[in-house]
XYZ file of N, CA, C and O in Angstrom:
644
model
N 0.717 -1.251 -0.262
C -0.129 0.305 -0.532
C 1.001 1.340 0.066
O 0.356 2.288 -0.636
N 2.163 1.107 0.345
C 2.645 2.519 0.492
C 3.864 2.755 -0.645
O 5.149 3.132 0.429
N 3.686 1.863 -1.168
C 4.228 1.790 -2.499
C 5.069 3.176 -3.298
O 4.262 4.240 -3.217
N 6.072 3.697 -3.870
C 6.434 4.491 -4.426
C 4.792 4.972 -5.288
O 4.272 4.289 -6.198
N 5.112 6.518 -5.584
C 3.895 6.918 -6.485
C 4.506 7.277 -7.724
O 3.079 6.776 -8.277
N 5.013 7.086 -8.174
C 5.443 7.284 -9.081
C 4.886 5.840 -10.431
O 5.250 6.144 -10.964
N 4.073 4.748 -9.504
C 4.482 3.245 -10.473
C 3.058 4.143 -11.917
O 1.490 4.101 -11.086
N 2.915 3.883 -12.634
C 2.155 4.053 -13.840
C 1.149 3.348 -14.185
O -0.017 3.283 -14.344
N 1.282 1.768 -13.229
C -0.295 1.189 -13.577
C -0.509 1.036 -12.428
O -1.840 0.346 -11.982
N -0.573 2.277 -11.030
C -1.354 2.363 -9.938
C -2.742 2.759 -10.644
O -2.154 3.859 -11.114
N -3.209 1.999 -9.742
C -5.046 2.561 -9.551
C -5.194 4.082 -9.242
O -4.513 4.393 -7.912
N -5.355 5.098 -9.358
C -6.673 6.602 -8.995
C -7.110 5.921 -7.367
O -6.460 6.428 -6.804
N -7.367 5.449 -7.346
C -7.878 5.018 -6.074
C -7.301 4.649 -4.958
O -6.469 4.876 -4.125
N -5.834 3.486 -5.692
C -4.750 3.506 -4.564
C -3.745 4.627 -4.189
O -3.622 5.113 -2.885
N -4.244 5.708 -5.126
C -3.051 7.331 -5.069
C -3.870 7.932 -3.844
O -3.063 8.186 -3.096
N -4.870 7.624 -4.014
C -6.320 8.950 -3.080
C -6.061 7.703 -1.989
O -6.160 8.822 -0.871
N -6.383 6.611 -1.591
C -6.255 5.687 -0.350
C -5.212 6.229 0.023
O -4.649 6.068 1.608
N -3.741 6.039 0.048
C -2.463 6.375 0.521
C -2.337 7.937 0.537
O -1.778 8.302 1.720
N -2.701 9.187 -0.560
C -2.792 10.220 0.526
C -4.208 10.649 1.683
O -3.185 11.152 2.274
N -5.072 9.755 1.366
C -5.642 10.359 2.682
C -4.839 8.995 4.615
O -4.750 10.108 5.191
N -4.127 8.413 3.710
C -3.190 7.371 4.876
C -2.554 8.662 5.264
O -1.556 8.715 6.436
N -1.747 9.029 4.576
C -0.166 10.300 5.383
C -1.554 11.437 5.673
O -1.120 11.738 6.545
N -2.982 12.114 5.199
C -2.870 13.219 6.158
C -2.947 12.479 7.377
O -3.243 13.372 8.343
N -3.914 11.428 7.164
C -4.324 10.782 8.529
C -3.391 10.572 9.981
O -3.089 10.786 10.612
N -1.635 9.905 8.601
C -0.649 9.987 9.725
C -0.550 11.001 10.443
O -0.177 10.935 11.541
N -0.197 12.648 9.689
C 0.154 13.717 10.122
C -0.654 13.909 11.307
O -0.621 15.175 12.092
N -1.967 13.866 11.406
C -2.744 13.964 12.604
C -3.223 13.446 13.117
O -3.495 13.513 14.843
N -2.395 12.414 13.539
C -2.370 11.508 15.197
C -1.972 11.949 15.897
O -0.590 12.339 15.898
N -2.655 12.139 16.778
C -2.551 13.477 18.647
C -3.018 11.878 19.573
O -3.495 10.943 19.299
N -2.128 12.000 20.500
C -2.210 11.103 21.552
C -2.769 12.129 22.847
O -2.168 13.298 22.552
N -3.102 11.177 23.984
C -3.088 12.315 25.116
C -1.828 12.179 25.787
O -0.742 11.610 25.137
N -1.626 13.210 26.748
C 0.001 13.386 27.303
C 0.108 12.309 28.037
O 1.299 12.104 28.075
N -0.242 11.495 28.338
C 0.447 10.187 29.143
C 0.123 8.550 28.078
O 0.288 7.808 28.668
N -0.578 9.273 26.796
C -0.635 8.091 26.295
C 0.925 8.102 24.434
O 0.842 9.147 25.090
N 1.048 7.147 24.226
C 1.956 6.948 23.755
C 1.294 5.907 22.036
O 0.996 5.301 22.443
N 1.461 6.345 21.149
C 1.374 6.011 19.453
C 2.814 5.339 19.308
O 3.633 5.838 18.811
N 3.383 4.274 18.605
C 3.968 3.786 17.678
C 3.863 3.404 16.669
O 2.703 1.908 16.536
N 3.938 3.418 15.604
C 3.888 2.935 14.657
C 5.104 2.336 14.062
O 6.704 2.676 14.328
N 4.982 1.213 13.853
C 6.291 -0.355 13.431
C 5.639 -0.619 12.038
O 4.574 -0.918 11.540
N 6.705 -0.358 11.314
C 6.661 -1.409 10.449
C 7.828 -1.784 9.539
O 8.346 -1.459 10.148
N 7.192 -3.125 9.136
C 8.026 -4.300 8.770
C 8.352 -4.143 6.333
O 6.927 -3.996 6.054
N 8.874 -4.215 6.114
C 9.016 -4.884 4.443
C 10.386 -5.325 4.034
O 11.735 -5.448 4.716
N 10.593 -6.242 3.032
C 11.577 -7.102 2.706
C 11.992 -6.309 1.643
O 12.784 -6.278 0.718
N 11.268 -5.044 0.733
C 11.722 -4.102 0.048
C 11.794 -2.854 0.296
O 11.200 -2.074 -0.296
N 12.658 -2.746 0.956
C 12.462 -0.844 1.506
C 12.933 0.884 0.457
O 12.232 1.183 0.545
N 13.421 -0.580 -0.161
C 13.737 1.160 -1.647
C 12.138 0.674 -2.796
O 12.177 2.365 -3.421
N 10.996 0.187 -2.446
C 10.295 0.432 -2.805
C 9.196 0.684 -2.264
O 7.574 1.654 -2.537
N 10.027 1.766 -0.834
C 8.568 2.264 -0.312
C 8.842 3.529 -0.440
O 9.652 4.918 -1.401
N 7.130 4.557 -0.732
C 7.329 6.099 -1.192
C 8.194 6.459 -0.045
O 8.327 6.788 1.343
N 8.608 7.738 -0.682
C 9.622 8.477 0.146
C 9.247 9.385 1.384
O 9.917 9.774 2.546
N 7.295 9.726 1.105
C 7.027 10.088 2.056
C 6.608 9.142 3.308
O 7.232 9.871 4.334
N 6.602 8.331 3.696
C 6.415 7.194 4.125
C 7.754 7.182 5.045
O 7.926 7.298 5.972
N 9.024 7.130 4.206
C 10.232 7.312 4.844
C 10.753 8.204 5.842
O 11.090 8.237 6.900
N 9.947 9.159 5.218
C 10.007 10.715 6.031
C 9.859 10.712 7.434
O 10.024 10.521 8.518
N 8.457 9.661 7.484
C 7.480 10.095 8.542
C 8.404 9.144 9.287
O 8.121 9.008 10.525
N 9.069 8.241 9.677
C 9.898 7.473 10.316
C 10.985 7.398 11.208
O 12.273 7.310 9.610
N 11.204 8.217 11.704
C 12.087 8.183 12.267
C 13.527 7.571 12.679
O 14.717 8.364 12.883
N 13.468 6.088 12.766
C 14.117 5.745 12.660
C 14.201 4.013 11.814
O 13.278 3.777 12.271
N 15.139 3.496 10.989
C 15.095 2.775 10.458
C 16.094 1.543 10.984
O 17.235 2.120 11.265
N 15.573 0.696 11.196
C 16.646 -0.550 11.845
C 16.558 -1.575 10.081
O 15.516 -1.987 9.838
N 18.062 -2.443 9.862
C 17.985 -2.655 8.776
C 18.356 -4.207 9.517
O 19.183 -4.417 10.425
N 18.113 -5.291 8.801
C 17.356 -6.795 9.861
C 17.944 -7.655 8.501
O 17.110 -7.648 8.064
N 18.864 -7.888 8.609
C 19.733 -9.151 7.964
C 18.948 -9.829 8.266
O 18.627 -10.820 9.080
N 18.945 -11.110 7.326
C 19.105 -12.529 7.017
C 19.810 -13.378 7.598
O 21.355 -12.658 8.326
N 19.075 -14.524 8.639
C 19.673 -15.094 9.622
C 20.788 -15.476 9.092
O 21.272 -16.526 7.626
N 22.141 -15.895 10.197
C 23.019 -17.116 9.856
C 22.942 -18.408 10.170
O 22.102 -18.438 10.332
N 23.778 -19.572 9.686
C 23.406 -20.509 9.621
C 22.868 -21.092 11.735
O 22.066 -21.608 11.444
N 23.136 -20.434 12.511
C 23.481 -21.168 14.034
C 21.557 -20.537 14.441
O 20.754 -21.339 14.750
N 21.630 -19.261 13.757
C 20.061 -18.789 13.953
C 19.211 -19.474 13.223
O 18.081 -19.660 13.341
N 19.498 -20.316 11.774
C 18.474 -20.215 10.969
C 18.138 -22.353 11.286
O 16.943 -22.462 11.792
N 19.040 -22.910 12.507
C 19.080 -23.791 12.795
C 17.909 -23.962 14.125
O 17.059 -24.569 14.549
N 17.905 -22.447 15.226
C 17.296 -22.176 15.963
C 15.927 -22.128 15.298
O 14.948 -22.432 16.373
N 15.739 -21.222 13.978
C 14.161 -21.279 13.378
C 13.714 -22.682 13.111
O 13.228 -22.695 12.997
N 14.508 -23.403 12.351
C 14.420 -25.067 12.026
C 13.471 -25.705 13.114
O 12.665 -26.244 13.577
N 14.654 -25.402 14.095
C 14.050 -25.997 15.910
C 12.876 -25.477 16.167
O 11.725 -26.895 16.677
N 12.563 -24.171 16.520
C 11.068 -23.891 16.808
C 10.068 -24.376 15.753
O 9.057 -24.919 15.985
N 10.231 -24.218 14.385
C 8.785 -24.780 13.063
C 8.988 -26.429 13.272
O 7.364 -26.452 13.887
N 10.215 -26.863 13.687
C 9.796 -27.983 13.304
C 9.669 -28.744 15.061
O 9.689 -30.440 15.179
N 9.230 -27.882 16.013
C 8.769 -28.427 17.877
C 8.174 -29.381 17.315
O 8.215 -31.008 18.120
N 6.487 -29.643 16.880
C 5.666 -30.319 16.788
C 6.181 -31.783 15.807
O 5.032 -32.471 15.654
N 7.547 -31.870 15.089
C 7.194 -33.174 14.288
C 7.948 -33.798 14.331
O 9.107 -34.207 15.564
N 7.794 -34.968 13.981
C 8.314 -36.150 14.451
C 9.647 -36.265 12.950
O 9.405 -36.836 11.933
N 10.867 -36.455 13.828
C 11.468 -36.525 12.917
C 12.649 -38.077 12.931
O 12.626 -37.984 14.075
N 12.996 -37.965 11.860
C 13.753 -39.334 11.978
C 15.230 -39.046 12.067
O 15.420 -37.575 12.629
N 15.931 -39.834 12.930
C 17.059 -39.570 13.528
C 18.213 -39.480 12.455
O 19.252 -38.322 12.770
N 17.988 -39.422 10.909
C 18.632 -38.506 10.167
C 18.744 -37.451 9.570
O 19.613 -36.848 9.356
N 18.007 -37.041 10.354
C 17.506 -35.756 10.535
C 19.127 -34.735 11.158
O 19.243 -34.603 12.403
N 19.288 -33.924 9.948
C 20.449 -33.071 10.873
C 19.946 -31.479 10.214
O 20.560 -30.944 9.547
N 19.502 -30.800 11.522
C 19.036 -29.258 11.196
C 20.694 -29.055 10.811
O 19.885 -27.425 10.314
N 21.226 -28.955 12.044
C 22.641 -27.681 10.967
C 22.539 -28.042 9.771
O 23.182 -27.269 9.095
N 23.054 -29.036 9.439
C 23.383 -29.318 7.810
C 21.434 -28.412 6.884
O 22.228 -28.058 5.775
N 20.619 -28.711 7.353
C 19.345 -28.177 6.857
C 19.668 -26.448 6.477
O 19.867 -25.970 5.707
N 20.341 -26.231 7.907
C 20.943 -24.836 8.171
C 21.563 -24.324 6.810
O 21.937 -23.056 6.510
N 22.611 -24.855 6.851
C 23.993 -24.987 6.271
C 23.244 -24.607 4.237
O 23.626 -24.161 3.713
N 22.289 -25.541 4.411
C 22.553 -25.792 2.941
C 20.801 -25.099 2.844
O 20.357 -24.485 1.191
N 20.381 -23.711 3.619
C 19.150 -23.092 3.405
C 19.945 -21.354 3.779
O 19.117 -20.291 3.432
N 20.910 -21.025 2.646
C 21.959 -19.546 3.458
C 21.237 -19.020 2.429
O 20.498 -18.980 1.215
N 20.782 -18.049 2.716
C 20.217 -17.241 1.416
C 18.384 -16.756 2.328
O 17.355 -16.100 1.873
N 18.145 -18.096 3.396
C 16.620 -18.226 3.449
C 16.266 -16.883 4.644
O 16.740 -16.901 5.549
N 14.864 -16.873 4.468
C 14.241 -15.671 5.218
C 13.383 -16.809 6.600
O 13.900 -18.313 5.953
N 13.252 -16.547 6.999
C 11.699 -17.171 8.237
C 10.924 -17.675 7.954
O 10.542 -19.329 7.853
N 10.438 -16.449 7.013
C 9.061 -17.418 5.441
C 9.545 -18.680 4.769
O 8.885 -19.933 4.667
N 10.991 -18.645 4.148
C 10.938 -19.319 3.200
C 11.251 -20.861 3.790
O 11.419 -21.881 3.855
N 12.363 -20.842 5.323
C 12.264 -21.881 6.256
C 11.059 -22.780 6.472
O 11.118 -23.938 6.439
N 9.804 -21.681 7.208
C 8.871 -22.307 6.782
C 7.719 -22.923 5.822
O 7.860 -24.344 5.778
N 8.696 -22.579 4.779
C 7.560 -23.074 3.543
C 8.548 -24.274 2.978
O 8.393 -25.397 2.503
N 9.614 -24.351 2.921
C 10.896 -25.405 3.443
C 10.239 -26.654 4.198
O 10.224 -28.043 3.287
N 9.879 -26.837 4.886
C 9.685 -27.212 5.927
C 8.060 -27.692 5.761
O 7.625 -29.149 5.654
N 7.498 -27.111 4.776
C 5.916 -27.821 4.721
C 6.149 -28.405 3.556
O 5.411 -29.631 3.361
N 6.953 -28.237 2.147
C 7.019 -28.841 1.787
C 7.914 -30.467 1.831
O 6.863 -31.112 1.098
N 8.832 -30.240 2.503
C 8.607 -31.289 2.849
C 8.058 -32.457 4.120
O 8.597 -33.294 3.626
N 7.412 -31.169 4.815
C 6.079 -32.112 5.422
C 5.154 -32.824 4.295
O 4.689 -33.934 4.930
N 4.822 -32.367 3.393
C 3.841 -32.932 2.366
C 4.567 -34.246 1.472
O 3.709 -35.256 1.122
N 5.327 -34.471 1.529
C 6.006 -35.180 1.308
C 5.709 -36.736 1.694
O 5.609 -37.759 0.428
N 5.880 -37.284 2.919
C 5.596 -38.392 3.841
C 3.904 -38.722 2.896
O 3.517 -39.822 2.442
N 3.385 -37.766 2.717
C 1.665 -37.596 2.681
C 1.305 -38.178 1.876
O 0.509 -38.993 1.215
N 1.951 -37.354 0.237
C 2.032 -37.759 -1.009
C 2.214 -39.487 -1.344
O 1.164 -39.523 -1.800
N 2.919 -39.811 0.046
C 3.358 -40.888 -0.736
C 2.308 -41.978 -0.284
O 2.216 -42.722 -0.942
N 2.086 -41.855 1.098
C 0.717 -42.523 1.446
C 0.070 -42.507 -0.174
O -0.432 -43.855 -0.470
N -0.745 -41.245 0.016
C -2.023 -41.113 -1.238
C -1.735 -41.903 -2.454
O -2.180 -42.529 -3.032
N -0.133 -42.280 -3.064
C 0.266 -42.813 -3.844
C 0.230 -44.160 -4.207
O -0.618 -44.962 -4.790
N 0.877 -44.641 -2.870
C 0.139 -46.195 -2.461
C -1.072 -46.306 -2.413
O -1.950 -47.732 -2.882
N -2.114 -45.594 -1.740
C -3.524 -45.935 -1.327
C -4.157 -46.209 -3.090
O -4.900 -47.287 -3.201
N -3.677 -45.333 -3.974
C -4.050 -45.637 -4.961
C -3.638 -46.563 -5.761
O -4.367 -47.664 -6.910
N -2.273 -46.910 -5.543
C -1.905 -48.216 -6.111
C -2.754 -49.302 -5.710
O -3.492 -50.317 -6.459
N -2.711 -49.325 -4.596
C -3.483 -50.245 -3.791
C -5.218 -50.682 -4.373
O -5.705 -52.107 -4.278
N -5.458 -49.104 -4.495
C -6.950 -49.320 -4.894
C -7.120 -49.891 -6.090
O -7.949 -50.784 -6.464
N -6.584 -49.867 -7.304
C -6.528 -50.026 -8.297
C -6.251 -51.211 -8.522
O -6.863 -51.878 -9.149
N -5.399 -52.229 -7.765
C -4.953 -53.345 -7.496
C -5.723 -54.200 -7.394
O -6.280 -55.616 -7.602
N -6.898 -53.670 -5.897
C -8.027 -54.916 -5.755
C -8.627 -54.768 -6.743
O -9.934 -55.478 -6.987
N -9.604 -53.540 -7.004
C -10.565 -53.694 -8.114
C -10.038 -53.749 -9.102
O -11.189 -54.703 -9.713
N -9.327 -53.737 -10.003
C -8.853 -54.586 -11.070
C -9.031 -56.350 -10.595
O -9.555 -56.769 -11.123
N -8.593 -56.874 -9.710
C -9.051 -58.270 -9.008
C -10.649 -58.202 -8.511
O -10.852 -59.413 -8.328
N -11.612 -57.289 -8.433
C -12.545 -57.835 -7.981
C -12.652 -57.485 -6.391
O -14.139 -57.996 -6.240
N -11.800 -56.809 -5.749
C -11.627 -56.837 -4.386
C -12.635 -56.323 -3.492
O -11.995 -55.001 -4.524
N -12.773 -55.109 -2.687
C -13.046 -54.123 -1.793
C -12.135 -53.354 -1.752
O -11.145 -54.071 -1.201
N -11.995 -51.876 -2.116
C -11.096 -50.898 -1.714
C -10.572 -51.314 -0.339
O -11.369 -51.989 0.604
N -9.288 -51.427 -0.017
C -8.286 -51.943 1.173
C -9.083 -50.333 2.006
O -9.313 -49.119 1.630
N -8.582 -50.808 3.307
C -8.669 -49.424 4.221
C -7.707 -48.496 4.237
O -6.626 -48.288 3.703
N -8.321 -47.024 4.146
C -7.575 -46.321 3.842
C -6.111 -46.154 5.629
O -6.585 -46.537 6.295
N -4.979 -44.903 5.218
C -4.170 -45.178 5.693
C -5.283 -43.644 7.133
O -5.418 -43.226 6.303
N -3.602 -44.136 8.062
C -4.800 -43.601 9.319
C -3.003 -42.177 9.741
O -2.331 -42.144 8.953
N -2.895 -41.649 10.320
C -2.169 -40.121 10.344
C -1.055 -41.418 11.170
O 0.317 -40.419 11.107
N -1.428 -42.684 12.021
C -0.503 -43.214 12.221
C 0.705 -43.833 11.360
O 1.599 -44.478 12.007
N 0.486 -43.959 10.024
C 1.116 -44.090 9.317
C 1.924 -43.379 8.625
O 2.652 -43.655 7.406
N 1.647 -42.263 8.861
C 2.747 -41.742 8.327
C 3.966 -41.179 9.056
O 4.265 -41.276 9.779
N 5.208 -41.722 7.980
C 6.740 -41.329 8.539
C 6.739 -40.523 9.169
O 6.052 -39.526 8.719
N 7.946 -40.625 9.870
C 8.385 -39.341 10.488
C 8.960 -38.981 8.832
O 9.791 -39.715 8.022
N 9.276 -37.273 8.924
C 9.900 -36.904 8.261
C 12.237 -37.243 8.097
O 12.244 -37.116 9.167
N 11.994 -37.431 7.203
C 13.673 -37.934 7.000
C 14.744 -36.668 6.193
O 13.871 -35.391 5.631
N 15.697 -36.912 6.100
C 16.866 -36.437 5.621
C 16.300 -35.584 3.815
O 16.744 -34.729 3.417
N 15.975 -36.859 3.390
C 15.621 -36.623 2.260
C 14.118 -35.396 1.633
O 14.662 -35.027 0.835
N 13.520 -35.905 2.338
C 12.559 -34.812 2.781
C 13.633 -33.464 2.302
O 12.330 -32.873 1.503
N 13.696 -32.972 2.907
C 14.430 -31.666 3.349
C 15.521 -31.658 1.875
O 15.313 -30.140 1.238
N 15.830 -32.246 1.995
C 16.935 -32.359 0.055
C 15.544 -31.791 -1.006
O 16.111 -30.967 -1.868
N 15.114 -32.820 -1.055
C 13.745 -32.655 -1.531
C 12.588 -31.309 -2.086
O 13.062 -30.796 -2.465
N 12.618 -30.533 -0.481
C 12.261 -29.227 -0.293
C 13.374 -28.442 -0.830
O 12.520 -28.089 -2.024
N 14.339 -28.542 -0.869
C 14.799 -27.714 -1.147
C 15.413 -27.462 -2.654
O 15.679 -26.664 -3.369
N 15.333 -28.663 -3.272
C 15.499 -29.050 -4.847
C 14.120 -28.192 -5.583
O 14.677 -27.574 -6.494
N 12.932 -28.635 -4.970
C 11.891 -27.775 -5.424
C 12.020 -26.225 -5.419
O 11.337 -25.668 -6.259
N 12.943 -25.504 -4.158
C 12.600 -24.400 -4.358
C 13.293 -23.493 -5.804
O 14.036 -23.774 -6.446
């Protein structure tokens, strides 16, 4: 919403909304005992409107996390997941240089889909085979049948990026 004004593809309604936002920001008042903190975050600071940048008195640059911190982030994301003994989160953190926290979450989601997809494919094959033999369809798998995440799942997810 607070991108540069010189975007030729920007709709007039968006321009008006930005102007209204800036006017209201200028008129922002508080009681003597109360304070208002405006906090903003972006991963594209160079695309921000100059007027917005002037209204932000302090700016902090937060770099992408280093390998040890990515390991910590992965531990938080995967805290509730069952991991195989071969999963080395330090190795996953090393291979994800340049990833943000959001990127790491997406990597873990992609890795977690792999065991589920395997079960779905297995069920499809079994269903086709039993129906071809004229037998009733086999029972569907339960959540207990899903295997633990292994290192190959993370390598696969990394390759998908």
